[in-house]
Structures are given as structure tokens and as C-alpha cells.
Amino acid sequence: MPTRADEIRRYHSDYFSFVGADAQGAVYLAHDNNRGQTGDRFFADHWIMMYAQGQGVVPIIGSAHYPNPGKILETIPDSAHFQFRGTVGGGMRMVSAVNDIDMAVEGLTPILRRQTQGDDYWIGAAPSTLRWKGRQLAGRVIFEFIARTGYNRFTSDFGANWSNFNGLYLLTEDGRDLYLRYHERVQPGTPRESGMATFDGEGPLSDIAFAIDESRPTPDRTYRWPTRWQAGFSHRGTRWTLHATTDALEEVADWKTGGFAMSVVSGEVVRADGSGRRRFKGWAELLI
């Protein structure tokens, strides 16, 4: 009989970060779909946050753990509240009748990818359409995929993976994508800063210099929430500077020494020589 140390542990995650708009304003949807295995136990959950301009945070039914009797890891198992059709590479559709959500995402391929023994991590982006409560919002999805062996988030210490994680998932005014992440704990195959962009051509970012310019205190806690950022980076031979600020912040979890929050942010990226700029809006994911 295998010991606890010998148990198979695996973890997969498909994370969709949507930003889109119609005549009524912008809508933001973060939809994380996780599966895990420890021994003969299989797990699944959705973690979801939605924000609508002029309304604020939108309550979503089904952001929770759910059964995984099919022992599915490679794809997203359906839950009682969300069903999935298609494939990541060929195009996907996510439907939730109870939330009146129907999101279609075109085929995704890696733009930034890191593969180590037993682990795979990649970021891609594609056009997307969100139908929600009679509205049809054209936008984009930044997609983040994680597959790990020897680890299962459902039965491991999740907080131990990150320290001061800041992930920016941004849509530019010309309908392109910018992704930047920074965290202080360096893991094998995971640099402190990384990112990708799809404006002026697709590709990973290089020479990233990430800084938190402002933060706000958390009552009765020692940690602070970042609220303003600046970052320099190079993309396809051009140097850019990012300036981002928080428009709304929603605290999600608190584990006393740190916490999890999602922020709606906006700002601009400016060419180093001053010859051009792009405004943007999007999500900031914070694990502090």
C-alpha cells in the first residue's frame, strides 16, 4: 500500500481573464477552473469574479468546489453551474444558464511558455465574446494554463507558492493584450518577472523592471494591498513603460499574514522615446 509520501499528486488549472465592452460599458470576468489528484482522490473547483462598470462586483453562482467523479484532469469537467464545449486550441464555449453567461473564446496557442520536468505553464490570448443578461460584449481573453506533477493545490499549502504576487491581465484600447506578473518567491522555472504582449506583434516581454508605487493598509494586518504600479519592459525591440492604477479593489481572502484580492485597473503604456502610447484596462490579481 503506498505511503502518503508516495501518493500521486497532480494539478491542472485553466484560467480565463476576459475584458470586454458594449454601449453600456465594460465588463470583466475572471474564471479559474482547477482540478487536482492526490492518490485516488480527485478534486475540482471554479473560482470566479465578475465586475460590471456602473454596477460593481456581480454575484456569481457556482464559484465553489464541485465533484469530479470522472477523475478528469486534462480538460475542465462540467459542474452543475458551468458547462464547457470545444478545446483550448480549437476554440471553447463556456455556458452557465443559472448566471445567464455564454462566453465563446477563439483558439488559443502559447505566446509565453515555460516547461520543466513534469510541469507546464503557458499564457495565450484570443478574441472572445461574452453574452450576459441580454448584452453582447466583444473583448479578449488572456488565458493561463498550469499543469504540475508532485503537487496538488487542493491538498497542499496554497499560500506557500507565492509572496507578493501581482498579476496584471490587460486589454489595450486597440484591442490587444498585455500580461505582466511579479512575485518575490522564485521557484524552479519561474522567474521573478515575466510577461507577454500582442500589440505590434506577439511575443514574450524581456528586461522587465517592476515596481509597486503605492499601496494601502489592511485593517488589523501588517500586509498592504498594492494600488499603483510602474513597470519598464522591452517588446519586439521597443522599450515601454507601464503606469497602472486601481479603480476598484475587492478583498477575497485573508490568512492574517497575507491575503488575496482582485482589482479593476486602468492606465497606459508609453514608448520610452515618447513616440506613442496605449491606454488599457483590466484585472490585477493580488496574492500578498
Tab-separated table of C-alpha atoms in Angstrom:
chain	number	residue	atom	x	y	z
A	1	MET	CA	0.000	0.000	0.000
A	2	PRO	CA	1.525	3.381	-0.982
A	3	THR	CA	2.527	5.731	1.806
A	4	ARG	CA	1.326	9.316	1.946
A	5	ALA	CA	4.684	10.454	0.560
A	6	ASP	CA	4.295	8.051	-2.401
A	7	GLU	CA	0.810	9.266	-3.375
A	8	ILE	CA	0.402	10.598	-6.895
A	9	ARG	CA	-0.220	14.342	-6.827
A	10	ARG	CA	-1.208	16.329	-9.895
A	11	TYR	CA	-2.800	19.703	-10.521
A	12	HIS	CA	-4.237	21.422	-13.624
A	13	SER	CA	-5.644	24.930	-14.000
A	14	ASP	CA	-7.281	26.798	-16.909
A	15	TYR	CA	-7.702	30.498	-16.117
A	16	PHE	CA	-9.696	32.832	-18.388
A	17	SER	CA	-9.371	36.588	-17.863
A	18	PHE	CA	-11.966	38.377	-20.001
A	19	VAL	CA	-12.243	42.124	-20.590
A	20	GLY	CA	-14.846	43.467	-22.992
A	21	ALA	CA	-17.362	46.234	-23.532
A	22	ASP	CA	-20.583	47.279	-25.216
A	23	ALA	CA	-22.528	50.547	-25.309
A	24	GLN	CA	-23.361	50.171	-21.597
A	25	GLY	CA	-19.729	49.939	-20.504
A	26	ALA	CA	-17.003	47.458	-19.660
A	27	VAL	CA	-17.403	44.017	-18.089
A	28	TYR	CA	-14.592	41.988	-16.526
A	29	LEU	CA	-14.748	38.236	-15.869
A	30	ALA	CA	-12.061	36.166	-14.139
A	31	HIS	CA	-12.869	32.446	-14.386
A	32	ASP	CA	-10.384	29.979	-12.888
A	33	ASN	CA	-11.015	26.255	-13.351
A	34	ASN	CA	-8.923	23.893	-11.231
A	35	ARG	CA	-8.557	20.118	-10.999
A	36	GLY	CA	-6.360	18.038	-8.736
A	37	GLN	CA	-5.438	14.494	-7.800
A	38	THR	CA	-3.958	13.124	-4.589
A	39	GLY	CA	-3.793	9.337	-4.622
A	40	ASP	CA	-7.222	8.057	-5.620
A	41	ARG	CA	-8.983	11.314	-4.672
A	42	PHE	CA	-9.922	13.786	-7.418
A	43	PHE	CA	-10.980	17.400	-6.928
A	44	ALA	CA	-12.384	20.303	-8.957
A	45	ASP	CA	-13.459	23.882	-8.427
A	46	HIS	CA	-14.371	27.101	-10.177
A	47	TRP	CA	-13.150	30.388	-8.775
A	48	ILE	CA	-14.990	33.280	-10.408
A	49	MET	CA	-15.204	37.041	-10.103
A	50	MET	CA	-17.203	39.374	-12.321
A	51	TYR	CA	-17.240	43.165	-12.347
A	52	ALA	CA	-19.504	45.420	-14.420
A	53	GLN	CA	-18.862	49.111	-14.961
A	54	GLY	CA	-21.529	51.122	-13.155
A	55	GLN	CA	-22.630	48.124	-11.105
A	56	GLY	CA	-19.551	46.791	-9.313
A	57	VAL	CA	-18.979	43.176	-8.342
A	58	VAL	CA	-21.576	40.827	-9.839
A	59	PRO	CA	-22.585	37.822	-7.667
A	60	ILE	CA	-21.941	34.524	-9.468
A	61	ILE	CA	-23.498	31.169	-8.567
A	62	GLY	CA	-21.108	28.224	-8.763
A	63	SER	CA	-17.821	29.740	-7.633
A	64	ALA	CA	-17.043	26.763	-5.422
A	65	HIS	CA	-15.676	23.233	-5.155
A	66	TYR	CA	-17.640	20.582	-7.035
A	67	PRO	CA	-17.450	16.792	-7.517
A	68	ASN	CA	-15.100	15.263	-10.101
A	69	PRO	CA	-16.404	11.676	-10.350
A	70	GLY	CA	-14.985	11.277	-13.866
A	71	LYS	CA	-11.460	11.800	-12.482
A	72	ILE	CA	-10.840	14.429	-15.164
A	73	LEU	CA	-7.623	16.467	-15.170
A	74	GLU	CA	-6.699	17.156	-18.809
A	75	THR	CA	-9.872	19.114	-19.580
A	76	ILE	CA	-12.359	21.102	-17.494
A	77	PRO	CA	-15.082	18.854	-16.066
A	78	ASP	CA	-18.619	20.206	-16.215
A	79	SER	CA	-20.217	21.293	-12.962
A	80	ALA	CA	-23.848	21.821	-12.027
A	81	HIS	CA	-23.483	25.515	-12.903
A	82	PHE	CA	-20.992	25.665	-15.814
A	83	GLN	CA	-20.612	23.525	-18.924
A	84	PHE	CA	-17.711	23.557	-21.391
A	85	ARG	CA	-17.560	22.653	-25.075
A	86	GLY	CA	-14.665	22.560	-27.520
A	87	THR	CA	-10.952	22.718	-26.788
A	88	VAL	CA	-8.485	25.377	-25.732
A	89	GLY	CA	-6.595	25.072	-29.015
A	90	GLY	CA	-9.635	24.829	-31.268
A	91	GLY	CA	-11.958	27.270	-29.536
A	92	MET	CA	-14.113	26.936	-26.442
A	93	ARG	CA	-17.567	27.831	-25.241
A	94	MET	CA	-18.493	28.195	-21.573
A	95	VAL	CA	-22.195	28.279	-20.665
A	96	SER	CA	-23.997	28.886	-17.369
A	97	ALA	CA	-27.789	29.022	-17.573
A	98	VAL	CA	-28.208	29.989	-13.914
A	99	ASN	CA	-25.884	33.001	-14.343
A	100	ASP	CA	-27.099	33.816	-17.893
A	101	ILE	CA	-23.488	33.618	-19.124
A	102	ASP	CA	-22.373	32.335	-22.527
A	103	MET	CA	-18.734	33.029	-23.384
A	104	ALA	CA	-17.016	31.953	-26.607
A	105	VAL	CA	-13.227	32.067	-26.931
A	106	GLU	CA	-11.333	31.534	-30.174
A	107	GLY	CA	-8.467	29.039	-30.337
A	108	LEU	CA	-5.537	29.734	-28.011
A	109	THR	CA	-1.848	28.995	-28.530
A	110	PRO	CA	1.126	29.721	-26.250
A	111	ILE	CA	2.829	33.106	-26.515
A	112	LEU	CA	4.821	32.757	-23.295
A	113	ARG	CA	5.691	29.211	-22.186
A	114	ARG	CA	7.838	27.532	-19.540
A	115	GLN	CA	8.219	23.763	-19.346
A	116	THR	CA	10.235	21.900	-16.738
A	117	GLN	CA	10.274	18.235	-15.851
A	118	GLY	CA	6.662	17.275	-15.172
A	119	ASP	CA	5.366	20.874	-15.242
A	120	ASP	CA	3.909	23.081	-17.965
A	121	TYR	CA	2.925	26.757	-17.785
A	122	TRP	CA	1.811	28.954	-20.655
A	123	ILE	CA	-0.026	32.166	-21.500
A	124	GLY	CA	-2.025	32.919	-24.633
A	125	ALA	CA	-4.680	35.380	-25.791
A	126	ALA	CA	-7.572	35.407	-28.255
A	127	PRO	CA	-10.752	37.267	-29.237
A	128	SER	CA	-13.795	36.454	-27.131
A	129	THR	CA	-17.489	37.285	-26.980
A	130	LEU	CA	-19.453	37.324	-23.728
A	131	ARG	CA	-23.239	37.145	-23.775
A	132	TRP	CA	-24.646	38.122	-20.406
A	133	LYS	CA	-28.166	39.164	-19.404
A	134	GLY	CA	-29.134	40.308	-22.890
A	135	ARG	CA	-25.831	42.060	-23.553
A	136	GLN	CA	-23.219	41.040	-26.109
A	137	LEU	CA	-19.724	42.175	-25.190
A	138	ALA	CA	-16.829	41.945	-27.628
A	139	GLY	CA	-13.461	41.575	-25.969
A	140	ARG	CA	-10.392	39.457	-25.437
A	141	VAL	CA	-9.329	36.657	-23.127
A	142	ILE	CA	-5.885	36.223	-21.632
A	143	PHE	CA	-5.570	32.524	-20.860
A	144	GLU	CA	-3.229	30.985	-18.291
A	145	PHE	CA	-2.583	27.229	-18.182
A	146	ILE	CA	-0.814	25.329	-15.394
A	147	ALA	CA	-0.065	21.604	-15.154
A	148	ARG	CA	2.048	20.317	-12.274
A	149	THR	CA	3.121	16.918	-11.015
A	150	GLY	CA	4.108	16.204	-7.432
A	151	TYR	CA	1.762	18.948	-6.257
A	152	ASN	CA	-1.985	19.354	-5.748
A	153	ARG	CA	-3.290	22.759	-4.683
A	154	PHE	CA	-6.352	21.122	-3.104
A	155	THR	CA	-4.259	19.168	-0.584
A	156	SER	CA	-1.147	21.379	-0.328
A	157	ASP	CA	-0.349	24.736	1.234
A	158	PHE	CA	-1.503	27.125	-1.478
A	159	GLY	CA	-0.168	30.233	0.276
A	160	ALA	CA	3.357	28.848	0.289
A	161	ASN	CA	3.578	29.190	-3.502
A	162	TRP	CA	3.530	32.971	-3.697
A	163	SER	CA	4.861	36.007	-1.930
A	164	ASN	CA	3.692	39.452	-3.030
A	165	PHE	CA	2.278	38.144	-6.317
A	166	ASN	CA	0.997	40.842	-8.688
A	167	GLY	CA	-0.546	39.649	-11.963
A	168	LEU	CA	-1.798	42.231	-14.483
A	169	TYR	CA	-4.177	40.991	-17.221
A	170	LEU	CA	-4.784	43.968	-19.505
A	171	LEU	CA	-6.699	44.877	-22.680
A	172	THR	CA	-5.344	47.817	-24.683
A	173	GLU	CA	-7.558	50.408	-26.332
A	174	ASP	CA	-6.730	48.976	-29.773
A	175	GLY	CA	-7.915	45.517	-28.754
A	176	ARG	CA	-4.598	43.855	-27.945
A	177	ASP	CA	-3.231	42.196	-24.822
A	178	LEU	CA	-0.611	42.855	-22.158
A	179	TYR	CA	0.247	40.474	-19.334
A	180	LEU	CA	2.758	41.161	-16.562
A	181	ARG	CA	3.453	39.215	-13.389
A	182	TYR	CA	5.794	39.761	-10.482
A	183	HIS	CA	6.341	37.773	-7.298
A	184	GLU	CA	9.078	37.667	-4.705
A	185	ARG	CA	9.341	33.904	-4.188
A	186	VAL	CA	11.339	32.374	-7.026
A	187	GLN	CA	10.552	28.744	-7.857
A	188	PRO	CA	12.296	26.416	-10.319
A	189	GLY	CA	11.417	27.514	-13.853
A	190	THR	CA	9.571	30.590	-12.594
A	191	PRO	CA	11.400	33.931	-12.841
A	192	ARG	CA	10.521	36.829	-10.582
A	193	GLU	CA	9.121	38.852	-13.502
A	194	SER	CA	7.601	37.664	-16.766
A	195	GLY	CA	5.037	38.770	-19.320
A	196	MET	CA	3.799	38.851	-22.890
A	197	ALA	CA	2.092	41.261	-25.276
A	198	THR	CA	0.209	41.048	-28.573
A	199	PHE	CA	0.442	44.673	-29.740
A	200	ASP	CA	2.988	45.347	-32.521
A	201	GLY	CA	3.177	41.562	-32.891
A	202	GLU	CA	3.009	38.712	-30.372
A	203	GLY	CA	5.845	37.777	-28.072
A	204	PRO	CA	7.204	37.496	-24.541
A	205	LEU	CA	8.468	40.564	-22.688
A	206	SER	CA	12.090	40.986	-21.663
A	207	ASP	CA	14.164	43.193	-19.351
A	208	ILE	CA	11.209	43.747	-17.014
A	209	ALA	CA	11.638	46.222	-14.149
A	210	PHE	CA	8.524	46.000	-11.953
A	211	ALA	CA	7.713	48.404	-9.111
A	212	ILE	CA	4.787	48.963	-6.744
A	213	ASP	CA	4.436	52.730	-6.459
A	214	GLU	CA	1.618	52.895	-3.902
A	215	SER	CA	-0.207	50.560	-1.519
A	216	ARG	CA	-2.940	50.836	1.079
A	217	PRO	CA	-3.036	49.343	4.575
A	218	THR	CA	-5.263	46.445	5.592
A	219	PRO	CA	-7.047	46.959	8.949
A	220	ASP	CA	-5.527	44.908	11.794
A	221	ARG	CA	-2.990	43.317	9.427
A	222	THR	CA	0.645	44.001	8.607
A	223	TYR	CA	0.310	43.460	4.846
A	224	ARG	CA	-0.753	46.111	2.344
A	225	TRP	CA	-2.644	45.980	-0.956
A	226	PRO	CA	-0.763	47.374	-3.975
A	227	THR	CA	-2.801	50.085	-5.704
A	228	ARG	CA	-0.430	51.684	-8.215
A	229	TRP	CA	2.297	50.137	-10.364
A	230	GLN	CA	5.066	51.122	-12.753
A	231	ALA	CA	6.982	48.726	-14.982
A	232	GLY	CA	9.529	49.035	-17.743
A	233	PHE	CA	9.831	46.289	-20.339
A	234	SER	CA	11.024	45.544	-23.847
A	235	HIS	CA	8.744	44.081	-26.514
A	236	ARG	CA	9.848	43.304	-30.061
A	237	GLY	CA	12.747	45.727	-29.931
A	238	THR	CA	10.887	48.635	-28.315
A	239	ARG	CA	11.179	49.852	-24.737
A	240	TRP	CA	7.911	50.656	-22.935
A	241	THR	CA	6.865	51.985	-19.528
A	242	LEU	CA	3.606	50.924	-17.884
A	243	HIS	CA	1.645	53.060	-15.420
A	244	ALA	CA	-1.382	51.365	-13.791
A	245	THR	CA	-3.741	52.450	-11.021
A	246	THR	CA	-6.582	50.785	-9.111
A	247	ASP	CA	-10.167	51.737	-9.946
A	248	ALA	CA	-11.820	49.187	-7.616
A	249	LEU	CA	-10.460	46.557	-5.220
A	250	GLU	CA	-12.333	43.535	-3.870
A	251	GLU	CA	-10.797	41.578	-0.994
A	252	VAL	CA	-11.369	37.846	-1.477
A	253	ALA	CA	-9.448	36.038	1.275
A	254	ASP	CA	-7.396	36.833	4.365
A	255	TRP	CA	-4.943	34.435	6.029
A	256	LYS	CA	-3.726	37.002	8.579
A	257	THR	CA	-0.146	37.193	7.283
A	258	GLY	CA	-1.351	37.829	3.731
A	259	GLY	CA	-4.396	37.816	1.526
A	260	PHE	CA	-5.986	37.543	-1.902
A	261	ALA	CA	-7.703	40.381	-3.761
A	262	MET	CA	-8.807	41.278	-7.274
A	263	SER	CA	-8.602	44.826	-8.590
A	264	VAL	CA	-10.009	46.506	-11.662
A	265	VAL	CA	-7.220	48.697	-13.019
A	266	SER	CA	-6.544	51.166	-15.815
A	267	GLY	CA	-3.586	53.098	-17.152
A	268	GLU	CA	-1.293	53.358	-20.134
A	269	VAL	CA	1.902	52.073	-21.674
A	270	VAL	CA	4.232	54.670	-23.184
A	271	ARG	CA	7.124	54.209	-25.597
A	272	ALA	CA	10.417	55.152	-23.997
A	273	ASP	CA	11.084	57.689	-26.757
A	274	GLY	CA	7.643	59.267	-26.251
A	275	SER	CA	6.509	58.453	-29.787
A	276	GLY	CA	3.381	56.530	-28.835
A	277	ARG	CA	1.128	55.310	-26.059
A	278	ARG	CA	-1.749	52.922	-25.474
A	279	ARG	CA	-4.397	53.135	-22.776
A	280	PHE	CA	-5.581	49.913	-21.155
A	281	LYS	CA	-7.990	48.416	-18.633
A	282	GLY	CA	-8.118	45.033	-16.971
A	283	TRP	CA	-7.577	42.928	-13.867
A	284	ALA	CA	-4.873	42.877	-11.216
A	285	GLU	CA	-4.670	39.627	-9.258
A	286	LEU	CA	-3.004	40.078	-5.864
A	287	LEU	CA	-1.698	37.311	-3.587
A	288	ILE	CA	0.155	39.126	-0.838
